[in-house]
Amino acid sequence: MRKNVLFMIFSSIKFCLLLLFFLFTATNSFAQNITVKGQVLDGETKTPIPAVNILVKGTSLKAATNANGVYTLTNVDPKAVLVFTYIGYTPQEISLHGQTQLNVILNADNGNLKEVVVTALGIKKEKKSIGYAVQEVKGETLEKVKSPTAIGALAGKVAGLNISNTTDLFQSPTISLRGQTPLIVIDGIPDPTADPYKINADDIESITVLKGTAAGALYGSIGINGAIMYTTKRGKKGKTSVEINSSTMFQTGYTVVPKVQTQYGAGNNGKYAYVDGSGGGTEGGGWIWGPKLDQKDPSTPSGYYETTQYNSPTDPVTGKLIPLPWISRGKDNIKNFFRTGMLSSNSVSVSTSGENGSFRISAANNYQKGTVPNTGVNNSSFSVSGNYALSPKLTMDGRLTYNREYANNYPSTGYGPTNILYNLLLWIGPDVDIRDLRNYWVKGKEGIQQRNYNLSWYNNPYFIANEQLNGYRKDNTFGNFSLNYQIAPDFSAKLRSGFNQYGTDADSRYPYSYIGYGTLSKGDYSYTKSSHFDIATDLILTYKHKFNDDFNLSVIGGAANSYNNTKGMTTSTDGLNIPGFYNIANSTNPLKGSNSLQERQINSLYTMADLEAYRFLYLSFTGRRDQTSTLPVKNNAYFYPSGSLSAVLSDALKLPETISFLKVRTSVAKVNSGAITTDPNNFYAQIQTYNIGNKWNGNASLSWPDSYKMPNLIPNTVMSWESGMVVGLFKNRLNVDVTYFQNKEYNNFQLVPLSETSGYTTLLQNANVYQRKGWEFMVSGTPVKTSSFEWESSFNFSNSHRWLKEATLSTDGYIGNLKVGERADKIFTSLYQRTPDGQTIYGSNGMPLNDPYQRSIGYADANWIYGWQNTFKYKNISLSIAVDGRIGGSIYSTTNYKMWWGGTALGTVNQYRDDANAGKSTYVGKGVIVTSGAATYDNHGNIISDTRQYAPNTTPVNYIAYNTGTGSSAENNYFYYSGTYLKMREVALTYTLPQKWIKKQKVFQGASVSLIGNNLFMLAKIPNVDPDAESDNLQTPSMRSIGFNFNLKF
Amino acid sequence: MKKKYLFSIVFLVGIALSSCKKFDYYQINPNTPTQADPSLELANIEQTAFATISTDAGLATRQLVYTQSASTTQYYGWQRAGFSYGNISQVVKMEQEAVRTAKPNYKYLGKFFRSYYIVGITLNFGDVPYSQAMQALNNNFSDAAVRPVYDAQEDIYLQVLNDLKLASDSLSASGGIINNDIIYNGDVTQWKKAINTFSLRVLMSLSKKEANTKLNIKQRFNDIVSNPAKYPLFTSNDDNAKLTYYDLVGNRYPYNNSNSLKTDYYLDDSFVKMLKGLKDPRLFVYGTPTPNAVAAGLSTKDFNAYAGLIGSAPVADNVQKMTAGNASAINHRYAYDAVNEPSVAIGYPELQFILAEAVARGWIAGDINKFYTGGIRNAMLFSRYKGDAAYTLNDIETYLNQQSVALQAGTQVQQILMQRYINTFMNTGWQSFYEQRRTGFPTFETAGSGMLNGGKIPTRWMYPTAELNNNGVNVDNAIKRQYPGGDDINGVMWLLQ
């Protein structure tokens, strides 16, 4: 109790302010200033380096070396720190400690091993000192080949980061870092609600991926899953530059497109006769199991079999529909419907810098024209950023970005009547020519009744594209400022505050006569608005001290406060008085609506201590205490520690010549979720409340949840450990970075199933222990390097799996179907009954028998994901090629299942189908029947005893009934496919204008032109769909993009 | 200079931290409540309890045939069913709120809804947990509370009959106003009528247990019927316990615009023949003429315009007949009318048929014909979709005057049950299935080769998988003591023995 009170006082705002006041008023003693001289030499050749910049840190005092590498600085504080920088060399900071002669050796910067990287809170550290896995991607790699989102372009580039890019327009890629969703951070400011569209790729200086819990521990509970840190660009020192970057790509062809049969049309049982579009009776219920097309029939006027169809003219005498020839008019429906999509990205930036600071402004626009007619997305960004030294000791830095995403219409996704593919690929037979449906209103009923061949299940694809509209507009404003005060050469303070704000409004319009599941729209219209604001403020004190040549210490202490607020409101009507007038004032019935508010506050204190010993050993500790509003007050604060160690053995030991660099590292961390939920956007998850129920004729209702949150829940916790090694061989021509990590996840929130007869179906409890393990490998290097030709290559592969280690509340070692010791991503699904050796068991009616237990059919996670980037440079031409993919893991394909079920799959074209059309039952399912005996099962479906005897199944069934009943699931592994694939993700062939041409004129400082391609080609085991998305719920065909990039620097 | 910066920094920190609020502030969810008036739960319970429209019931009782695929319901090859104790949880929660707010009438309504739900569950499975169920809602998470034992079906029925009596005896005007009541608008007498009528249904469902002295069903039946002042019963269709649909979001007829109902549901051949045989005009409001009949120009009121599919025949055969234009689809109103007809949990016609059966069984004295014809008349009045457009009041009397309709000695129970069956087309849930299971009337056609379950009509459902996982010992014990053949859909529960 006393501890709590003390902590409360300690964490109070007053304390922060007092501390700040104390710090800024602390005077530093002034000693007699001195003059410093010295020479700068190259570490390898030991020759002098001219024009090295020397800056007295925290001042504007500077000098440069002359042709002999000699410099002189006068009037220098004897405690000052000198910073030596030269392009191509690793910068060095050296404390004077009163020395007047200071000779310095600068080492050439060989690749990434000596780089500085951005770590948690935006703290920059030398890469070799880091004891956990970090990977940086430079902004330039995102420059040429554009993805709809900047993060989507990271696919395959970072070991342990799995980006699944969807084929659907304006859908966010799925980001998974070591199997979890990481925190997004922009310029050190956490952005818990970041959407991947808000960041302009050309504003990104670098992206740093902090892979593990230890790396993100300094962010506390929100950093539990690691972090992806964006660092935005600032003006480059000493010049004014204008850069124009323009990429345009056209989606000209298909990487993967479903192949459908073109021999049978709509109907069922080989019959079809259109009556009124209501779908039943002779129209066959909406199936594509109709009569064979293009069948000669000499008795008809056309010479082909004829039947009534949706576009049949009416006989003016009899009033009946006139039969039309049943021919394959719609062979190319997919090709005829989709148009050439486009992705155009244009940006301009201007930056300048002067004596004391720099300034950058930028503007960018991305336009995506969808392959579905009347769809597209615009995304514009404006950004200003700058930094300035107000005094030698006080610098400020800031950025403000405005981003607007807007789409008047983007296509709906997922299996269902709003999906274009649903209406175009699955449920329009080749008897219908999609081009005939371009006029999508019934004549005389424009705005009221769509024209389509079926009016009970499906919509005209043109009607969906032009009338069922999904609008979305989002304004993002986000930025930060920071002030950095160098109190003393060893001691600095930083105040940083950043915010993310957005407002969205989205509407969806369902025109009259739109057919959904259980709806026939009379003008459904909904309008949703939401707004978000979050602000995070940090005060960070840094103390750096070099005790002697062998010991360096850096300590930071910080306090932070963050506040999140999200509001939302939605209003909808399901009927408009005036068709097509989408305004809620036009509603027929009372409006339906709801609103919500989510607020969260976290107060934090944190510290970090980095110790460098004997110039090769780096030890780091971090600790953070979060007090959060998402936990009950009595128990709302937790401490998050981490520790890491890095040893650069190549700096300490004499190693064989081939090994130029060797580092080992290890780290541990313990972090918890800081909330009683695994949903980071639910800030009230610890409170048990009623749910709002359906309103009946104006009477409101509530219902009590079927799950109960047990009292005394504590946040779920991850104890993480990782180790790794970096080896540089052959003068760092070949680098290998290996990481192994292991997380123990305990106190998990588990909805522990309960007998519903107790009153609840689940109890939310702290239960079960999972273990997540994985390997990450990165191999990079320069296999070939001559004066004119260079090949750079980088290959990474990684995996991450999760196992159930303990089922703490289970009486029999199971959680649902999953047994202790098994991988948690094991897929269980309903299959037909099978013999122990895997044959399908059929019933007496020739149909496979349902199994009352769920069975396993594989694992969801990939065994490995991999990526391979190559750059070939020959003089002014460079070619970069990026391929990536995954190995293993099972993906369920809705598209393939529905194609078999509905009658459009190529595999359904066979003799059995013709037989079924002729009314004959000839298909015999492959498998057995049980002739005698029975099996008994335990409660999890494991066989206890089995006396079954089998005989081959010989009962013929109607092939169409078999497919509409089972979809031929058993024959197609229940539509689970291996997720293995290899994709040619990006190709860029760039020609850079030679330096000599550049020098001849004064307009350009650099110019390049590239031929670019995206998503060009793939090899995959799954048919008809792109496994890149890692799931298929009727995805848009995967398109190949080809185009140009122009880059001009003035 | 320095002071200026310092001042501005202090000021900025102040701004940045000014968003701080006390942590207590965040401990209230502004979006949903933790406590509620019991009336808010009532409106929710009523929506669930009284929603009884089910096409599956039509498939299982040979009134409908499904053509999209082989329905395990239609072919009698079902396996497990869910428990739906979640509905009882809502009732218990309402009872708790009734106690908290001192509004006892909601507690007694709770007794009725509990009984109504548990009867629905035990009818499907046999023994199920009841006396020891629902304890977790009192925050009791002991072993016995989270894994409740199964009660014998007999004990459940005893508890139900006692609770229903208690509810009818205790509901009163002094028990506080019943708000938010979407069924009877807070009318206590109407609720008593519904509870007593439901009691008679439960008692009749126990007809095989006439001799059971523990339950004493004949006595209980008479206690209610003989004391209308204390135990009022339904007196007209107006009293029906029904959920009325509205053309509002979430309030529409459950199959309104159902795509599947538009294309995949046809009348069963045996049902069409039954209605044709009786010249029952309800055929015109239950079904549509076949496409061929329409093409031939037959009137919708021509019995020859209707034909059914055979529920036991393979899907392919039915699809063949359907695509040939020879099948009557379910009437368009079920898919195209947002209001259509109300969902009746229990209605006045059913009461009349129960009373008629009670007379036939000698439980009570009374005019069996009055009950029988009253039941049919009110059933036909209820089904008269859009009034005279369906059939006139005269048509009803004509129907009643037919020799084929009039009660015949020796087949009274059969005829009463056939009318009770015709009355429940697309209404009153699975009641007809349970009545058929109890009495064998009407006979469901099972001759076709599409039949599963060895051609038998199942008598129950297997217990839900979740129970095997979460309450394994108790469900195993219940299976062992009831069903020698194991947890099987053909097991015969106590009620049917």
mmCIF file of C-alpha atoms in Angstrom, chain A residues 615-862:
data_model
loop_
_atom_site.group_PDB
_atom_site.id
_atom_site.type_symbol
_atom_site.label_atom_id
_atom_site.label_comp_id
_atom_site.label_asym_id
_atom_site.label_seq_id
_atom_site.Cartn_x
_atom_site.Cartn_y
_atom_site.Cartn_z
ATOM 1 C CA ARG A 615 34.762 -1.848 -26.764
ATOM 2 C CA PHE A 616 33.049 -5.091 -27.602
ATOM 3 C CA LEU A 617 30.589 -5.877 -24.872
ATOM 4 C CA TYR A 618 27.268 -4.086 -24.789
ATOM 5 C CA LEU A 619 24.853 -4.567 -21.959
ATOM 6 C CA SER A 620 21.435 -2.941 -21.885
ATOM 7 C CA PHE A 621 18.596 -2.912 -19.370
ATOM 8 C CA THR A 622 15.210 -1.323 -19.740
ATOM 9 C CA GLY A 623 12.344 -0.998 -17.334
ATOM 10 C CA ARG A 624 8.973 0.590 -17.752
ATOM 11 C CA ARG A 625 6.055 0.985 -15.428
ATOM 12 C CA ASP A 626 2.683 1.538 -17.044
ATOM 13 C CA GLN A 627 -0.354 2.622 -15.128
ATOM 14 C CA THR A 628 -3.349 2.147 -17.373
ATOM 15 C CA SER A 629 -7.039 2.914 -17.343
ATOM 16 C CA THR A 630 -7.884 -0.365 -19.029
ATOM 17 C CA LEU A 631 -7.345 -2.266 -15.797
ATOM 18 C CA PRO A 632 -9.243 -2.098 -12.484
ATOM 19 C CA VAL A 633 -7.907 0.818 -10.421
ATOM 20 C CA LYS A 634 -6.742 -1.344 -7.539
ATOM 21 C CA ASN A 635 -4.459 -3.287 -9.793
ATOM 22 C CA ASN A 636 -3.657 -1.044 -12.720
ATOM 23 C CA ALA A 637 0.124 -0.768 -12.783
ATOM 24 C CA TYR A 638 2.712 -3.205 -14.056
ATOM 25 C CA PHE A 639 6.451 -3.206 -14.521
ATOM 26 C CA TYR A 640 8.004 -4.333 -17.791
ATOM 27 C CA PRO A 641 11.698 -5.226 -17.628
ATOM 28 C CA SER A 642 14.079 -6.310 -20.345
ATOM 29 C CA GLY A 643 17.761 -6.968 -20.646
ATOM 30 C CA SER A 644 20.058 -7.642 -23.551
ATOM 31 C CA LEU A 645 23.663 -8.406 -24.207
ATOM 32 C CA SER A 646 25.688 -8.052 -27.373
ATOM 33 C CA ALA A 647 29.292 -9.149 -27.766
ATOM 34 C CA VAL A 648 31.236 -8.214 -30.880
ATOM 35 C CA LEU A 649 33.706 -11.051 -30.657
ATOM 36 C CA SER A 650 35.548 -9.932 -33.758
ATOM 37 C CA ASP A 651 36.573 -6.786 -31.862
ATOM 38 C CA ALA A 652 37.839 -8.799 -28.917
ATOM 39 C CA LEU A 653 39.324 -11.958 -30.332
ATOM 40 C CA LYS A 654 41.770 -12.768 -33.033
ATOM 41 C CA LEU A 655 39.683 -14.594 -35.595
ATOM 42 C CA PRO A 656 40.614 -16.279 -38.860
ATOM 43 C CA GLU A 657 40.977 -13.828 -41.693
ATOM 44 C CA THR A 658 37.829 -14.988 -43.441
ATOM 45 C CA ILE A 659 35.720 -13.858 -40.495
ATOM 46 C CA SER A 660 35.625 -10.091 -40.606
ATOM 47 C CA PHE A 661 32.811 -9.629 -38.159
ATOM 48 C CA LEU A 662 31.304 -11.796 -35.461
ATOM 49 C CA LYS A 663 28.675 -10.811 -32.972
ATOM 50 C CA VAL A 664 26.555 -12.836 -30.593
ATOM 51 C CA ARG A 665 23.544 -11.425 -28.829
ATOM 52 C CA THR A 666 20.854 -12.450 -26.418
ATOM 53 C CA SER A 667 17.949 -10.759 -24.715
ATOM 54 C CA VAL A 668 15.072 -11.392 -22.347
ATOM 55 C CA ALA A 669 11.943 -9.394 -21.643
ATOM 56 C CA LYS A 670 8.705 -9.678 -19.782
ATOM 57 C CA VAL A 671 5.742 -7.674 -20.971
ATOM 58 C CA ASN A 672 2.000 -8.004 -20.534
ATOM 59 C CA SER A 673 -0.985 -6.755 -22.461
ATOM 60 C CA GLY A 674 -1.981 -4.116 -19.915
ATOM 61 C CA ALA A 675 -5.634 -4.890 -20.446
ATOM 62 C CA ILE A 676 -8.149 -7.659 -19.935
ATOM 63 C CA THR A 677 -8.494 -8.367 -23.579
ATOM 64 C CA THR A 678 -6.574 -9.388 -26.602
ATOM 65 C CA ASP A 679 -8.383 -6.701 -28.561
ATOM 66 C CA PRO A 680 -6.285 -3.537 -28.258
ATOM 67 C CA ASN A 681 -9.215 -1.375 -29.342
ATOM 68 C CA ASN A 682 -11.566 -2.414 -26.573
ATOM 69 C CA PHE A 683 -10.781 -0.143 -23.647
ATOM 70 C CA TYR A 684 -13.578 -1.405 -21.389
ATOM 71 C CA ALA A 685 -12.967 -5.092 -21.700
ATOM 72 C CA GLN A 686 -12.604 -5.613 -17.967
ATOM 73 C CA ILE A 687 -16.169 -4.476 -17.275
ATOM 74 C CA GLN A 688 -19.022 -6.977 -17.601
ATOM 75 C CA THR A 689 -22.040 -5.270 -19.138
ATOM 76 C CA TYR A 690 -25.248 -6.030 -20.954
ATOM 77 C CA ASN A 691 -25.298 -6.122 -24.733
ATOM 78 C CA ILE A 692 -27.724 -3.998 -26.647
ATOM 79 C CA GLY A 693 -30.429 -6.156 -28.134
ATOM 80 C CA ASN A 694 -32.815 -5.883 -31.037
ATOM 81 C CA LYS A 695 -35.482 -3.225 -30.819
ATOM 82 C CA TRP A 696 -38.986 -4.586 -31.385
ATOM 83 C CA ASN A 697 -41.511 -2.139 -32.748
ATOM 84 C CA GLY A 698 -39.862 0.646 -30.784
ATOM 85 C CA ASN A 699 -39.254 -1.365 -27.598
ATOM 86 C CA ALA A 700 -35.596 -1.455 -26.628
ATOM 87 C CA SER A 701 -34.000 -4.596 -25.265
ATOM 88 C CA LEU A 702 -30.836 -5.814 -23.590
ATOM 89 C CA SER A 703 -29.244 -9.210 -23.307
ATOM 90 C CA TRP A 704 -26.692 -10.537 -20.873
ATOM 91 C CA PRO A 705 -23.510 -11.929 -22.466
ATOM 92 C CA ASP A 706 -23.012 -15.665 -22.501
ATOM 93 C CA SER A 707 -19.444 -15.178 -21.358
ATOM 94 C CA TYR A 708 -18.384 -14.080 -17.903
ATOM 95 C CA LYS A 709 -15.208 -12.228 -17.025
ATOM 96 C CA MET A 710 -13.875 -13.885 -13.921
ATOM 97 C CA PRO A 711 -12.860 -11.505 -11.154
ATOM 98 C CA ASN A 712 -9.166 -10.879 -10.469
ATOM 99 C CA LEU A 713 -8.071 -11.319 -14.044
ATOM 100 C CA ILE A 714 -4.583 -10.124 -14.739
ATOM 101 C CA PRO A 715 -3.152 -9.124 -18.113
ATOM 102 C CA ASN A 716 -1.712 -11.864 -20.254
ATOM 103 C CA THR A 717 2.040 -11.981 -20.130
ATOM 104 C CA VAL A 718 4.818 -12.793 -22.527
ATOM 105 C CA MET A 719 8.185 -13.908 -21.266
ATOM 106 C CA SER A 720 10.454 -13.671 -24.227
ATOM 107 C CA TRP A 721 13.948 -14.871 -24.863
ATOM 108 C CA GLU A 722 15.974 -14.690 -28.023
ATOM 109 C CA SER A 723 19.518 -15.225 -29.147
ATOM 110 C CA GLY A 724 21.264 -14.461 -32.343
ATOM 111 C CA MET A 725 24.490 -14.223 -34.157
ATOM 112 C CA VAL A 726 25.853 -12.054 -36.941
ATOM 113 C CA VAL A 727 28.789 -13.204 -39.018
ATOM 114 C CA GLY A 728 30.535 -11.150 -41.659
ATOM 115 C CA LEU A 729 32.783 -13.136 -43.978
ATOM 116 C CA PHE A 730 35.302 -12.182 -46.648
ATOM 117 C CA LYS A 731 35.560 -8.531 -45.632
ATOM 118 C CA ASN A 732 31.839 -8.462 -45.071
ATOM 119 C CA ARG A 733 31.085 -9.485 -48.631
ATOM 120 C CA LEU A 734 28.852 -12.145 -47.116
ATOM 121 C CA ASN A 735 26.811 -11.504 -43.998
ATOM 122 C CA VAL A 736 24.692 -13.953 -42.106
ATOM 123 C CA ASP A 737 22.306 -12.978 -39.339
ATOM 124 C CA VAL A 738 20.548 -15.739 -37.410
ATOM 125 C CA THR A 739 17.996 -15.347 -34.656
ATOM 126 C CA TYR A 740 16.177 -17.899 -32.589
ATOM 127 C CA PHE A 741 13.390 -16.750 -30.340
ATOM 128 C CA GLN A 742 11.164 -18.370 -27.827
ATOM 129 C CA ASN A 743 8.200 -16.749 -26.123
ATOM 130 C CA LYS A 744 6.305 -18.172 -23.232
ATOM 131 C CA GLU A 745 2.786 -16.798 -23.266
ATOM 132 C CA TYR A 746 0.974 -17.288 -19.979
ATOM 133 C CA ASN A 747 -1.953 -15.851 -18.035
ATOM 134 C CA ASN A 748 -3.599 -15.924 -21.446
ATOM 135 C CA PHE A 749 -7.131 -14.732 -21.760
ATOM 136 C CA GLN A 750 -8.941 -17.824 -22.543
ATOM 137 C CA LEU A 751 -12.643 -18.125 -23.081
ATOM 138 C CA VAL A 752 -12.732 -21.387 -21.194
ATOM 139 C CA PRO A 753 -15.709 -23.322 -22.473
ATOM 140 C CA LEU A 754 -18.249 -24.215 -19.888
ATOM 141 C CA SER A 755 -21.313 -26.339 -19.961
ATOM 142 C CA GLU A 756 -23.905 -23.814 -21.092
ATOM 143 C CA THR A 757 -26.257 -25.390 -18.574
ATOM 144 C CA SER A 758 -24.288 -23.525 -15.897
ATOM 145 C CA GLY A 759 -25.556 -20.201 -17.239
ATOM 146 C CA TYR A 760 -22.498 -19.206 -19.263
ATOM 147 C CA THR A 761 -20.964 -20.842 -22.315
ATOM 148 C CA THR A 762 -17.510 -19.504 -21.564
ATOM 149 C CA LEU A 763 -15.597 -17.959 -18.709
ATOM 150 C CA LEU A 764 -12.877 -15.473 -19.470
ATOM 151 C CA GLN A 765 -10.023 -16.697 -17.353
ATOM 152 C CA ASN A 766 -6.280 -16.490 -17.125
ATOM 153 C CA ALA A 767 -5.407 -19.888 -18.384
ATOM 154 C CA ASN A 768 -3.130 -22.024 -20.449
ATOM 155 C CA VAL A 769 0.449 -21.649 -21.464
ATOM 156 C CA TYR A 770 1.546 -21.362 -25.052
ATOM 157 C CA GLN A 771 5.012 -21.351 -26.427
ATOM 158 C CA ARG A 772 5.976 -19.557 -29.576
ATOM 159 C CA LYS A 773 9.267 -20.378 -31.222
ATOM 160 C CA GLY A 774 10.875 -19.389 -34.433
ATOM 161 C CA TRP A 775 13.968 -18.951 -36.506
ATOM 162 C CA GLU A 776 14.949 -15.982 -38.606
ATOM 163 C CA PHE A 777 17.780 -16.098 -41.109
ATOM 164 C CA MET A 778 19.169 -13.325 -43.238
ATOM 165 C CA VAL A 779 21.939 -13.904 -45.695
ATOM 166 C CA SER A 780 23.144 -10.933 -47.639
ATOM 167 C CA GLY A 781 26.155 -10.062 -49.622
ATOM 168 C CA THR A 782 27.787 -8.981 -52.802
ATOM 169 C CA PRO A 783 28.600 -12.141 -54.778
ATOM 170 C CA VAL A 784 30.078 -10.216 -57.687
ATOM 171 C CA LYS A 785 31.775 -6.859 -57.616
ATOM 172 C CA THR A 786 33.871 -5.513 -60.412
ATOM 173 C CA SER A 787 34.498 -1.952 -61.481
ATOM 174 C CA SER A 788 31.484 -1.928 -63.769
ATOM 175 C CA PHE A 789 29.310 -4.797 -62.535
ATOM 176 C CA GLU A 790 27.879 -5.494 -59.142
ATOM 177 C CA TRP A 791 25.414 -8.060 -57.855
ATOM 178 C CA GLU A 792 23.912 -7.534 -54.447
ATOM 179 C CA SER A 793 21.756 -10.205 -53.020
ATOM 180 C CA SER A 794 19.836 -10.694 -49.851
ATOM 181 C CA PHE A 795 17.896 -13.739 -48.846
ATOM 182 C CA ASN A 796 15.790 -14.207 -45.754
ATOM 183 C CA PHE A 797 13.658 -16.950 -44.398
ATOM 184 C CA SER A 798 11.860 -17.386 -41.147
ATOM 185 C CA ASN A 799 9.198 -19.256 -39.273
ATOM 186 C CA SER A 800 7.125 -18.834 -36.180
ATOM 187 C CA HIS A 801 4.872 -21.428 -34.610
ATOM 188 C CA ARG A 802 2.857 -21.617 -31.469
ATOM 189 C CA TRP A 803 2.314 -24.680 -29.319
ATOM 190 C CA LEU A 804 -0.117 -25.372 -26.528
ATOM 191 C CA LYS A 805 2.115 -26.205 -23.586
ATOM 192 C CA GLU A 806 -0.319 -26.457 -20.711
ATOM 193 C CA ALA A 807 -4.093 -26.509 -20.570
ATOM 194 C CA THR A 808 -4.258 -25.280 -17.020
ATOM 195 C CA LEU A 809 -8.007 -25.453 -16.486
ATOM 196 C CA SER A 810 -8.744 -28.490 -18.573
ATOM 197 C CA THR A 811 -9.519 -31.776 -16.889
ATOM 198 C CA ASP A 812 -8.400 -33.926 -19.799
ATOM 199 C CA GLY A 813 -5.556 -31.997 -21.427
ATOM 200 C CA TYR A 814 -7.638 -30.596 -24.266
ATOM 201 C CA ILE A 815 -8.815 -27.145 -25.164
ATOM 202 C CA GLY A 816 -11.711 -27.838 -27.477
ATOM 203 C CA ASN A 817 -10.183 -30.156 -30.051
ATOM 204 C CA LEU A 818 -6.609 -29.161 -29.356
ATOM 205 C CA LYS A 819 -4.481 -31.397 -27.196
ATOM 206 C CA VAL A 820 -1.566 -30.251 -25.048
ATOM 207 C CA GLY A 821 1.682 -30.426 -26.999
ATOM 208 C CA GLU A 822 0.045 -29.763 -30.365
ATOM 209 C CA ARG A 823 0.560 -26.745 -32.545
ATOM 210 C CA ALA A 824 -2.070 -24.105 -31.884
ATOM 211 C CA ASP A 825 -2.653 -23.419 -35.570
ATOM 212 C CA LYS A 826 -3.924 -26.938 -36.191
ATOM 213 C CA ILE A 827 -7.036 -26.679 -38.329
ATOM 214 C CA PHE A 828 -10.118 -28.612 -37.262
ATOM 215 C CA THR A 829 -13.090 -28.832 -39.545
ATOM 216 C CA SER A 830 -16.087 -30.981 -40.396
ATOM 217 C CA LEU A 831 -15.155 -33.817 -42.703
ATOM 218 C CA TYR A 832 -16.988 -36.886 -43.869
ATOM 219 C CA GLN A 833 -16.464 -40.086 -41.965
ATOM 220 C CA ARG A 834 -13.243 -41.808 -42.892
ATOM 221 C CA THR A 835 -11.690 -45.181 -42.299
ATOM 222 C CA PRO A 836 -8.524 -45.248 -40.181
ATOM 223 C CA ASP A 837 -6.546 -45.350 -43.444
ATOM 224 C CA GLY A 838 -8.316 -42.286 -44.787
ATOM 225 C CA GLN A 839 -10.946 -43.615 -47.190
ATOM 226 C CA THR A 840 -14.263 -41.816 -47.290
ATOM 227 C CA ILE A 841 -17.199 -43.757 -45.865
ATOM 228 C CA TYR A 842 -20.459 -43.628 -47.789
ATOM 229 C CA GLY A 843 -24.008 -44.273 -46.659
ATOM 230 C CA SER A 844 -26.539 -46.581 -48.225
ATOM 231 C CA ASN A 845 -27.714 -43.715 -50.447
ATOM 232 C CA GLY A 846 -24.302 -43.341 -52.067
ATOM 233 C CA MET A 847 -23.552 -40.045 -50.345
ATOM 234 C CA PRO A 848 -20.657 -39.612 -47.892
ATOM 235 C CA LEU A 849 -21.569 -39.757 -44.224
ATOM 236 C CA ASN A 850 -21.124 -36.760 -41.958
ATOM 237 C CA ASP A 851 -18.712 -37.184 -39.087
ATOM 238 C CA PRO A 852 -20.144 -35.913 -35.797
ATOM 239 C CA TYR A 853 -16.643 -34.930 -34.651
ATOM 240 C CA GLN A 854 -14.394 -32.231 -36.059
ATOM 241 C CA ARG A 855 -11.176 -33.537 -37.590
ATOM 242 C CA SER A 856 -7.778 -32.051 -38.247
ATOM 243 C CA ILE A 857 -6.771 -31.281 -41.834
ATOM 244 C CA GLY A 858 -3.451 -29.524 -41.436
ATOM 245 C CA TYR A 859 -1.860 -26.385 -40.060
ATOM 246 C CA ALA A 860 -2.656 -22.795 -40.892
ATOM 247 C CA ASP A 861 0.810 -21.318 -40.470
ATOM 248 C CA ALA A 862 3.424 -21.586 -43.156
#
